[in-house]
XYZ file of C-alpha atoms in Angstrom:
659
model
C 0.268 0.202 -0.154
C 1.281 3.050 -0.754
C 2.193 5.726 2.403
C 0.807 9.202 1.646
C 3.178 11.562 2.885
C 2.928 15.554 3.672
C 5.554 18.042 4.346
C 8.373 16.594 6.303
C 7.134 13.059 7.078
C 9.666 10.034 6.218
C 9.098 6.507 5.003
C 11.273 3.571 5.215
C 12.526 2.201 1.643
C 12.191 -1.650 1.396
C 13.780 -1.488 -2.087
C 17.112 -0.485 -3.552
C 15.918 -0.262 -6.869
C 13.087 2.429 -7.746
C 11.502 4.550 -10.215
C 10.306 7.996 -9.249
C 7.370 9.086 -11.354
C 6.572 12.836 -11.577
C 2.932 14.187 -12.721
C 2.900 17.497 -12.895
C -0.120 18.485 -15.827
C 2.749 20.920 -17.246
C 6.322 20.130 -18.917
C 8.634 20.444 -16.143
C 12.052 20.117 -15.380
C 13.031 16.857 -13.715
C 16.979 16.825 -12.250
C 18.394 15.511 -9.132
C 21.451 16.254 -7.098
C 23.722 14.066 -4.994
C 24.316 14.762 -1.699
C 27.396 13.695 0.951
C 27.011 12.974 4.665
C 27.195 17.008 5.135
C 24.471 17.482 3.055
C 26.303 19.467 0.607
C 26.900 18.606 -3.755
C 30.383 18.451 -4.343
C 30.251 19.692 -7.895
C 28.057 19.569 -10.821
C 29.226 16.162 -11.914
C 26.904 15.145 -8.990
C 23.884 16.897 -10.652
C 21.590 14.816 -13.226
C 19.672 17.098 -15.583
C 18.436 17.026 -18.952
C 21.777 17.943 -20.435
C 24.047 15.558 -18.307
C 20.788 13.111 -17.759
C 22.883 9.332 -16.014
C 24.820 9.297 -13.276
C 25.893 5.846 -11.543
C 22.599 4.844 -10.238
C 20.526 7.834 -11.545
C 19.132 8.492 -14.355
C 16.783 11.407 -15.353
C 14.337 12.604 -18.215
C 16.214 14.739 -21.490
C 13.272 16.872 -21.778
C 10.890 18.870 -20.137
C 7.417 16.951 -20.073
C 4.468 16.433 -17.736
C 5.168 13.455 -16.715
C 8.357 11.847 -16.040
C 10.197 8.845 -14.723
C 13.334 8.774 -13.189
C 15.225 5.404 -12.809
C 17.167 5.162 -9.118
C 19.652 2.383 -8.047
C 20.299 3.061 -4.123
C 23.079 -0.076 -4.363
C 24.752 1.448 -7.255
C 25.503 5.202 -5.678
C 28.964 6.231 -4.676
C 29.980 5.580 -0.950
C 30.300 8.915 -0.652
C 26.244 9.633 -1.583
C 24.175 9.779 1.514
C 21.212 12.168 0.241
C 19.497 11.964 -3.151
C 17.704 15.091 -3.932
C 14.668 15.061 -6.668
C 14.447 18.688 -7.992
C 11.382 20.110 -10.373
C 11.541 23.271 -12.284
C 9.268 25.336 -14.692
C 10.866 25.448 -17.685
C 12.726 29.269 -19.212
C 12.586 30.923 -22.376
C 9.768 28.646 -23.913
C 7.045 30.423 -23.312
C 5.291 28.303 -20.312
C 4.085 29.182 -17.138
C 6.495 30.888 -14.928
C 5.253 30.158 -11.091
C 3.588 26.769 -9.692
C 0.969 28.611 -7.877
C -0.870 28.963 -11.815
C -0.422 25.158 -12.691
C -1.754 21.918 -11.055
C -0.308 20.613 -7.788
C 2.912 18.104 -9.044
C 2.940 14.707 -7.626
C 5.391 12.229 -7.007
C 5.222 8.684 -6.615
C 8.305 6.423 -5.466
C 7.701 3.072 -6.472
C 9.623 -0.569 -7.319
C 10.367 -1.881 -10.911
C 7.094 -3.532 -10.894
C 5.221 -0.527 -10.552
C 4.080 -1.088 -6.584
C 4.023 2.374 -5.202
C 5.308 2.718 -1.486
C 5.250 6.647 -1.280
C 3.775 9.245 -2.477
C 3.674 12.546 -2.012
C 1.464 16.074 -3.515
C 3.333 19.517 -3.359
C 0.620 21.599 -2.781
C 0.919 25.208 -1.096
C 3.591 26.433 -3.813
C 2.973 29.994 -5.194
C 5.737 31.921 -6.828
C 8.102 29.170 -6.907
C 9.834 28.203 -10.189
C 11.706 25.483 -8.879
C 10.967 23.172 -5.632
C 12.343 20.200 -3.695
C 10.164 17.832 -4.402
C 11.339 14.923 -2.079
C 15.201 13.016 -1.033
C 15.984 10.141 -0.400
C 18.241 9.496 2.158
C 20.973 6.861 4.268
C 20.455 6.712 7.680
C 22.780 4.154 9.666
C 22.843 1.980 6.833
C 18.999 1.984 5.434
C 17.593 4.382 2.589
C 14.068 6.641 3.488
C 12.427 9.003 1.867
C 11.414 12.374 2.959
C 8.759 14.738 1.537
C 10.485 17.979 1.141
C 8.269 20.665 -0.837
C 10.885 23.452 -0.084
C 10.292 26.023 -3.323
C 12.274 28.784 -4.827
C 10.437 32.085 -6.369
C 14.326 32.355 -7.641
C 13.957 29.706 -9.833
C 16.631 26.970 -10.202
C 19.708 29.143 -9.976
C 18.139 30.402 -6.521
C 17.666 26.035 -5.923
C 20.927 25.467 -6.862
C 22.823 28.048 -4.949
C 21.027 27.025 -1.971
C 22.452 23.601 -2.406
C 26.135 25.194 -2.107
C 26.868 24.396 -5.990
C 29.439 26.504 -7.291
C 28.497 28.212 -10.250
C 24.815 27.188 -9.702
C 23.707 30.301 -11.869
C 25.704 29.024 -14.744
C 24.558 25.142 -14.007
C 21.356 26.570 -14.010
C 21.281 28.252 -17.805
C 23.114 25.499 -19.320
C 19.823 23.095 -17.751
C 17.345 25.496 -19.148
C 19.664 25.539 -22.904
C 19.237 21.750 -22.562
C 15.793 22.122 -21.999
C 15.312 24.615 -25.041
C 17.172 22.421 -27.440
C 14.773 19.454 -26.456
C 11.791 21.524 -27.219
C 13.387 22.627 -30.796
C 13.862 18.556 -31.779
C 10.417 17.776 -30.951
C 7.085 17.022 -32.868
C 4.631 19.566 -31.436
C 0.914 17.414 -30.573
C -2.021 18.702 -32.009
C -4.414 20.601 -29.883
C -5.397 18.967 -26.853
C -8.633 17.167 -26.594
C -11.380 18.406 -23.944
C -10.410 14.910 -21.970
C -6.893 13.296 -23.021
C -8.574 10.356 -20.313
C -11.278 9.731 -22.126
C -9.724 8.858 -25.676
C -10.002 5.072 -26.155
C -9.879 3.855 -30.134
C -11.731 0.941 -31.186
C -10.043 -2.215 -30.735
C -11.801 -5.644 -30.343
C -12.151 -6.541 -26.980
C -9.893 -8.725 -25.551
C -10.189 -12.047 -23.410
C -9.813 -10.978 -19.527
C -8.058 -12.449 -17.159
C -4.971 -12.045 -14.638
C -1.431 -11.265 -16.172
C 1.127 -13.694 -14.762
C 2.321 -12.897 -11.496
C 5.145 -10.835 -11.578
C 4.729 -9.607 -14.732
C 3.992 -5.775 -15.595
C 0.997 -4.363 -16.344
C -0.402 -5.865 -19.793
C 0.327 -4.201 -22.895
C -3.090 -2.089 -23.514
C -4.563 -2.748 -27.208
C -3.461 0.158 -29.501
C -4.811 3.433 -28.876
C -6.027 2.856 -25.031
C -4.625 4.741 -22.101
C -1.621 2.632 -20.970
C 0.297 3.150 -17.693
C 3.302 4.161 -19.036
C 4.513 7.888 -18.254
C 7.890 6.773 -19.697
C 11.143 8.585 -19.275
C 11.430 10.931 -22.117
C 14.947 11.214 -23.443
C 14.852 14.582 -25.231
C 10.122 18.449 -26.115
C 8.820 18.817 -26.615
C 6.790 20.038 -25.833
C 4.361 19.142 -24.816
C 1.271 17.760 -23.428
C 2.056 14.178 -21.379
C -1.006 11.880 -20.628
C -2.582 12.775 -17.361
C -1.157 10.360 -14.460
C -4.011 8.947 -13.146
C -6.119 8.301 -16.443
C -2.868 6.513 -17.187
C -3.396 4.249 -14.612
C -6.286 3.415 -15.542
C -7.455 0.118 -17.585
C -8.300 0.152 -21.311
C -12.160 1.360 -21.566
C -12.833 0.289 -25.407
C -15.445 2.500 -26.884
C -14.885 5.242 -29.865
C -12.169 7.967 -29.389
C -13.645 11.315 -28.814
C -12.041 13.361 -31.246
C -13.776 16.917 -30.436
C -11.451 19.403 -32.043
C -11.309 22.079 -29.110
C -11.037 24.776 -30.968
C -14.544 24.500 -32.591
C -17.662 26.028 -29.844
C -20.494 25.163 -31.987
C -23.714 24.452 -29.593
C -24.251 20.799 -31.778
C -21.261 18.163 -31.705
C -19.549 16.924 -34.643
C -20.970 14.451 -37.027
C -20.111 10.627 -35.657
C -17.511 9.026 -37.464
C -18.233 6.634 -40.180
C -18.990 3.143 -38.485
C -16.307 0.420 -39.768
C -17.558 -3.183 -40.172
C -18.389 -4.843 -37.132
C -15.446 -7.453 -36.034
C -16.056 -11.044 -35.373
C -15.940 -12.090 -31.613
C -12.146 -12.457 -30.407
C -10.673 -10.694 -33.710
C -9.301 -7.302 -33.858
C -11.548 -4.720 -35.272
C -11.720 -4.163 -39.165
C -9.910 -0.425 -39.494
C -11.880 1.781 -42.080
C -10.413 5.225 -43.329
C -11.648 8.660 -41.481
C -12.492 6.687 -38.444
C -12.191 9.873 -36.141
C -14.687 12.610 -35.314
C -14.452 15.638 -37.244
C -16.219 18.091 -39.141
C -14.231 17.179 -42.677
C -12.769 13.918 -43.896
C -9.568 15.566 -43.392
C -9.679 16.626 -40.111
C -11.025 12.670 -39.479
C -8.171 11.894 -41.186
C -5.759 14.070 -39.318
C -6.821 13.063 -36.316
C -6.658 9.600 -37.262
C -3.376 9.724 -37.846
C -2.221 11.309 -35.059
C -4.278 8.428 -33.269
C -2.031 6.226 -34.885
C 1.316 8.179 -34.059
C -0.213 7.874 -30.217
C -0.683 4.668 -30.782
C 2.266 3.541 -31.951
C 4.357 5.229 -29.268
C 2.353 4.041 -26.314
C 2.372 0.344 -27.414
C 6.066 0.473 -28.236
C 6.466 2.119 -24.558
C 4.826 -0.980 -22.742
C 6.705 -2.786 -24.919
C 10.258 -1.812 -24.077
C 8.963 -1.184 -20.667
C 8.090 -4.878 -20.219
C 11.647 -5.715 -21.180
C 13.387 -3.538 -18.844
C 11.748 -5.128 -16.035
C 12.658 -8.448 -17.554
C 16.198 -7.482 -17.633
C 15.939 -6.215 -13.848
C 14.139 -9.333 -12.597
C 16.772 -11.550 -14.153
C 19.608 -9.189 -12.526
C 17.684 -9.332 -9.235
C 17.458 -13.371 -9.407
C 20.767 -13.487 -10.266
C 22.001 -11.269 -7.667
C 20.589 -13.552 -5.262
C 22.197 -17.049 -6.554
C 25.219 -15.295 -6.534
C 24.924 -14.013 -2.850
C 25.311 -17.686 -1.754
C 28.743 -18.777 -2.120
C 27.697 -22.394 -2.634
C 26.079 -21.129 -5.947
C 28.420 -19.520 -7.445
C 30.250 -22.467 -8.682
C 28.988 -25.922 -9.989
C 25.671 -27.097 -11.619
C 23.565 -25.452 -9.045
C 24.400 -22.446 -10.114
C 24.434 -23.093 -14.183
C 20.713 -24.186 -13.105
C 19.561 -20.850 -11.226
C 21.629 -18.969 -13.890
C 19.386 -20.976 -17.185
C 15.876 -20.848 -14.924
C 16.743 -17.451 -14.695
C 17.318 -16.394 -18.646
C 14.593 -18.846 -19.183
C 11.806 -16.375 -17.120
C 13.318 -13.633 -18.941
C 13.112 -14.840 -22.477
C 9.305 -16.002 -21.582
C 8.329 -12.491 -20.285
C 9.868 -10.838 -23.331
C 8.180 -13.473 -25.529
C 4.816 -12.471 -24.148
C 5.259 -8.860 -24.581
C 6.675 -9.214 -28.147
C 3.573 -11.188 -28.766
C 0.946 -8.150 -27.152
C 3.575 -5.716 -29.621
C 3.127 -8.051 -32.822
C -0.758 -7.918 -32.167
C -0.883 -4.234 -31.919
C 1.533 -3.324 -34.608
C -0.235 -5.752 -37.200
C -4.160 -4.036 -36.377
C -1.838 -0.642 -36.895
C -0.251 -1.882 -40.108
C -3.720 -2.688 -41.888
C -4.931 0.778 -40.654
C -2.486 2.673 -41.797
C -2.628 0.810 -45.036
C -6.633 1.468 -45.417
C -6.018 5.209 -44.102
C -2.612 6.202 -46.610
C -4.867 4.809 -49.542
C -7.547 7.892 -48.671
C -5.396 10.469 -47.894
C -5.883 14.183 -49.759
C -2.921 15.287 -51.739
C -1.607 17.670 -48.566
C -1.106 14.171 -46.218
C -0.180 11.921 -49.217
C 3.175 10.365 -50.362
C 4.157 11.603 -53.949
C 4.048 8.094 -55.632
C -0.046 8.091 -53.842
C -2.486 7.656 -57.054
C -3.994 10.747 -55.772
C -1.402 12.934 -57.570
C -2.798 11.623 -61.116
C -6.302 13.348 -60.212
C -4.376 16.737 -58.930
C -6.432 19.815 -59.235
C -5.961 22.782 -57.704
C -7.843 23.192 -54.490
C -10.088 25.765 -53.944
C -10.018 25.615 -49.862
C -6.495 25.348 -47.723
C -6.075 22.120 -45.823
C -5.840 21.863 -42.190
C -2.544 20.010 -42.355
C 0.453 19.023 -44.591
C 2.685 16.337 -44.204
C 6.814 16.132 -44.394
C 7.490 12.895 -44.167
C 7.418 9.507 -42.277
C 7.793 8.624 -38.881
C 9.080 5.163 -37.293
C 10.269 3.550 -34.179
C 13.280 0.426 -34.518
C 10.995 -2.004 -33.012
C 8.408 -1.352 -36.150
C 10.572 -0.471 -39.121
C 8.092 -1.727 -41.672
C 5.685 0.400 -40.247
C 5.398 4.107 -41.206
C 3.445 6.865 -39.465
C 2.846 9.970 -41.717
C 4.512 13.159 -39.865
C 1.797 15.629 -40.386
C 1.540 19.265 -39.226
C -1.231 21.968 -38.532
C -1.343 24.802 -41.127
C -0.530 27.564 -41.105
C 2.947 26.625 -39.419
C 3.683 28.132 -36.187
C 7.464 27.558 -36.806
C 10.394 27.188 -40.153
C 11.453 24.654 -41.107
C 15.417 24.085 -41.668
C 16.762 21.093 -43.649
C 19.740 19.975 -42.039
C 22.788 19.610 -45.063
C 25.585 18.587 -42.806
C 27.527 15.776 -43.048
C 25.392 12.461 -41.182
C 26.187 10.809 -38.619
C 23.657 8.739 -37.721
C 21.571 6.200 -39.559
C 22.535 6.995 -43.362
C 25.817 7.757 -43.941
C 25.384 6.732 -48.029
C 26.103 10.444 -48.551
C 30.156 10.648 -48.174
C 30.293 13.330 -50.846
C 28.976 16.872 -49.063
C 27.935 17.699 -52.558
C 25.570 15.170 -52.849
C 23.791 15.534 -49.654
C 23.229 19.095 -50.268
C 21.806 18.716 -53.745
C 19.690 16.251 -52.052
C 18.603 18.581 -49.232
C 17.825 20.985 -51.808
C 15.214 18.414 -53.998
C 14.140 18.116 -50.125
C 13.048 21.405 -49.757
C 11.871 21.942 -53.334
C 9.487 19.341 -52.697
C 7.933 20.177 -49.595
C 7.596 23.847 -51.426
C 5.853 22.659 -54.243
C 3.513 20.769 -51.870
C 2.503 23.823 -49.903
C 1.756 25.563 -53.485
C -0.049 22.794 -54.679
C -2.682 22.161 -51.509
C -3.460 26.070 -51.681
C -5.535 27.373 -53.399
C -4.361 29.967 -56.345
C -2.764 32.999 -55.299
C -2.537 32.129 -51.779
C 0.730 31.313 -50.934
C 3.802 32.767 -52.647
C 7.326 31.574 -53.003
C 10.576 33.430 -52.794
C 14.195 32.127 -52.758
C 17.599 33.388 -52.121
C 20.470 31.087 -53.445
C 23.185 33.361 -53.260
C 26.046 31.504 -55.140
C 23.654 29.710 -56.949
C 24.270 26.594 -56.138
C 21.082 25.275 -55.837
C 20.333 25.798 -59.448
C 20.016 22.192 -60.379
C 17.001 21.323 -57.563
C 15.620 24.654 -57.835
C 14.914 23.468 -61.818
C 11.390 22.416 -61.585
C 10.107 25.343 -59.621
C 12.189 27.984 -61.519
C 10.957 27.095 -64.729
C 7.286 26.659 -63.922
C 7.168 30.648 -62.960
C 5.724 30.240 -59.682
C 8.137 31.609 -57.678
C 7.361 35.332 -57.441
C 10.963 36.042 -58.922
C 14.068 34.510 -60.081
C 15.941 33.111 -57.072
C 18.274 35.988 -55.408
C 21.921 35.778 -55.971
C 24.447 37.365 -54.280
C 24.664 39.871 -50.921
C 22.449 42.392 -52.742
C 19.862 40.347 -53.830
C 20.022 38.604 -50.458
C 19.644 42.283 -48.777
C 16.235 42.922 -51.488
C 14.587 40.058 -50.664
C 14.941 40.058 -46.890
C 13.950 43.722 -46.414
C 10.759 43.166 -48.605
C 9.688 40.284 -46.751
C 10.899 42.168 -43.428
C 8.862 45.446 -44.438
C 5.769 42.841 -45.014
C 5.813 41.971 -41.566
C 6.300 45.167 -39.942
C 3.322 46.832 -41.730
C 1.069 43.781 -41.062
C 1.603 43.697 -37.861
C 1.261 47.473 -37.279
C -2.403 46.969 -39.069
C -3.255 43.995 -36.679
C -2.588 45.972 -33.872
C -4.131 48.909 -34.956
C -7.152 47.031 -35.892
C -6.405 48.168 -39.607
C -6.005 45.106 -41.485
C -7.777 46.229 -44.060
C -5.788 49.363 -44.590
C -2.593 47.922 -45.905
C -0.753 49.451 -48.749
C -1.924 48.165 -52.361
C 1.775 47.097 -53.523
C 1.567 44.604 -49.997
C 0.893 40.909 -51.032
C -1.366 39.466 -48.256
C -0.574 35.848 -49.844
C 1.664 33.850 -47.695
C 4.926 33.762 -48.224
C 7.712 31.114 -47.733
C 10.997 32.259 -48.790
C 13.464 29.227 -49.254
C 17.080 30.116 -48.143
C 19.749 27.759 -49.359
C 23.589 27.534 -48.356
C 22.828 29.688 -45.194
C 25.351 31.801 -43.901
C 26.678 32.557 -47.230
C 26.040 36.049 -48.970
C 24.694 37.522 -45.603
C 25.909 40.231 -43.540
C 25.540 41.399 -40.048
C 22.240 42.742 -40.935
C 21.143 40.394 -43.015
C 21.123 37.567 -40.185
C 19.516 39.400 -38.060
C 16.794 40.043 -40.669
C 16.669 36.305 -41.093
C 16.461 36.075 -37.016
C 13.441 38.329 -37.246
C 11.768 36.347 -40.138
C 11.953 33.383 -38.221
C 10.657 34.614 -35.130
C 7.887 37.045 -35.954
C 6.900 36.114 -39.548
C 4.864 32.911 -38.546
C 2.549 34.919 -37.098
C 1.497 37.053 -39.865
C 1.824 34.818 -42.964
C 5.887 34.629 -43.536
C 7.232 30.964 -43.280
C 10.716 30.110 -43.471
C 12.380 27.097 -45.363
C 16.336 26.837 -44.999
C 18.309 24.610 -46.125
C 21.892 25.183 -44.324
C 24.767 23.204 -42.337
C 25.185 24.648 -38.733
C 28.806 23.967 -39.216
C 29.151 26.955 -41.644
C 27.526 29.207 -39.381
C 29.945 28.512 -36.096
C 31.603 31.593 -36.947
C 28.634 33.114 -35.444
C 28.838 31.204 -31.994
C 25.697 31.545 -29.610
C 24.171 34.376 -31.709
C 22.633 31.778 -33.737
C 21.331 29.332 -31.388
C 17.690 30.951 -30.846
C 17.498 30.577 -34.670
C 17.791 27.000 -34.923
C 15.961 26.891 -32.049
C 13.147 28.648 -33.630
C 13.268 26.048 -36.411
C 11.798 22.829 -37.188
C 14.984 20.853 -38.070
C 14.257 18.052 -40.806
C 16.943 15.954 -42.945
C 17.171 15.029 -46.245
C 17.887 11.076 -45.284
C 16.693 8.973 -42.331
C 17.756 9.985 -39.292
C 16.661 9.390 -35.612
C 16.344 12.906 -34.245
C 12.734 13.559 -33.451
C 10.613 12.831 -30.171
C 7.181 12.611 -29.824
C 5.267 14.526 -27.163
C 3.680 11.569 -25.353
C 6.804 9.476 -24.212
C 9.685 10.866 -25.978
C 10.924 8.091 -28.163
C 13.336 8.856 -30.852
C 11.284 8.509 -34.136
C 13.158 8.179 -37.321
C 12.148 10.689 -39.508
C 12.196 10.066 -43.528
C 11.601 13.247 -45.600
C 8.340 12.679 -48.530
C 10.758 12.757 -51.787
C 9.853 12.550 -55.580
C 9.865 9.033 -56.944
C 13.395 8.640 -58.923
C 12.242 9.554 -63.122
C 8.560 10.758 -61.750
C 6.859 13.825 -63.400
C 4.585 14.418 -60.653
C 6.204 17.784 -59.411
C 5.985 18.854 -63.058
C 2.209 18.174 -63.629
C 1.487 19.904 -60.204
C 3.584 23.278 -61.071
C 2.457 23.405 -64.608
C -1.484 23.096 -62.777
C -0.307 26.119 -60.578
C 1.204 28.186 -63.024
C -2.143 27.757 -65.233
C -4.031 28.478 -61.991
C -2.599 31.600 -61.410
C -2.426 32.893 -64.464
C -6.216 32.735 -64.379
C -6.348 34.148 -60.817
C -4.097 37.355 -61.892
């Protein structure tokens, strides 16, 4: 039974391998400091935080999140460590809340590796504080205990670390927030939260009831149901993590509530189309648009995001089950080896084989559940893929053969595909809402990750530019004629070949700008547009813009940054990246960050403000639920395909009629 602690109360710990589960309702930073018998941390190397998440016997999350799982092994702690302080802080510089008094009270639960609760503490009574010591694990006379602390600091993480006598506390706090900001930049934004994520449950065939095998973790939930895994988050999003109370509930079944939170109609949206009924004991038959929404596009968008979340959670449950099996085997082997009689001889070998067999059996059970969920998700993905509209479809989808310039803008755009190592054949479309709230950065730098098949930097830069052109054409194709304009900056003309389909179509507003003068002219014109539109909106005179201002959304493609950019041009580009999306000016930059290394930290805010994509597969993106590292694959045109030319020809013809 879990002991519910109040501030100052302690409780003995019967286990040395623990999980500390944090639920805060909003993204928070989780960190921990180690202290000696005098309560003093000996240096920054005794602090685990998102920038340095692992210490001996301790691991914390790599990003800010509403739910965390901290792994603690007290037996692996250095002998000099007598106290482990668990810290929570609100992230700075990411536009979130600045005081704990304005957010739900965080709760912290200490559990065993099997999820059994040991002690819990809810941090109530906080107000202006933005950082808090939640609890501490401390060693007294050889035994470990947990104490509820709840000491808050209005001065934030810097004040908290200073109070713990850490040298360079202010610098350390700054580096922690910097690491969190980098995590935010790499995360895929979740769609707007629904009214009650706790009620979300996608339709699945009911599974046969029955208890889980003794000693095993909670069973993997059917895909899309609310699992019990909050998961350590290795890198920002951002975002919205599952409610901890809801995460502990068993799957409830029933349709998904995909009600759009920004709609305020008195009547609910129409129900999703009903899939054919499944036979008892069989998975539900997948159907495209199997989610609520006011249009088929919205239903498909919600369904794709549902599949994305389902794959994240079922994989998290599988990984958690494997970790449990490993820890259980380690524990059993430790018990065997603690008896000197079992260290040598046949009895010890038999015990080791038995422990290994139990581990294999648990992993096999978890894999069977994962394979069941993957089979259902794969079937659903195949059905959905063929029903996607052009904005969501791959370039090889037959829907492009019947393409016509649309009369309405879509609600989202496909940037590529995402997949996980456990389910490599299953690709989930990566959709982002329109209009985009962040610019895009196609990283043309050398690869050190999954795909090193482009040893020639020139070939990789060319592929990065082709990726940018494919995205630009997709944006042009899915918007009505005259509602989207493209500008290109190519200072040295190195992207001319990749830009060929775009420039030959005549769709861009002008030929690619070259040289320093061309860069200055385009940036000056777009900066002026942002300034004028912002002033008009602030003054309530949006209809009074000068006649020469193009009110269509603008896309600026920049190749080979920072070549051809002086200090003024760099500042203008940063301004467009920060202020442009709110008034319809979007940035699509092709660059190698190392080329801009001379600017140092000056450009760090620019890189963080853009969503990084790659021209080859790379596992740099994180989901907003459990923080898996997802492999991103760009949406490229198949070799030899003429689809870009056909689409651009129709776009150009429609623009001619529009003007």
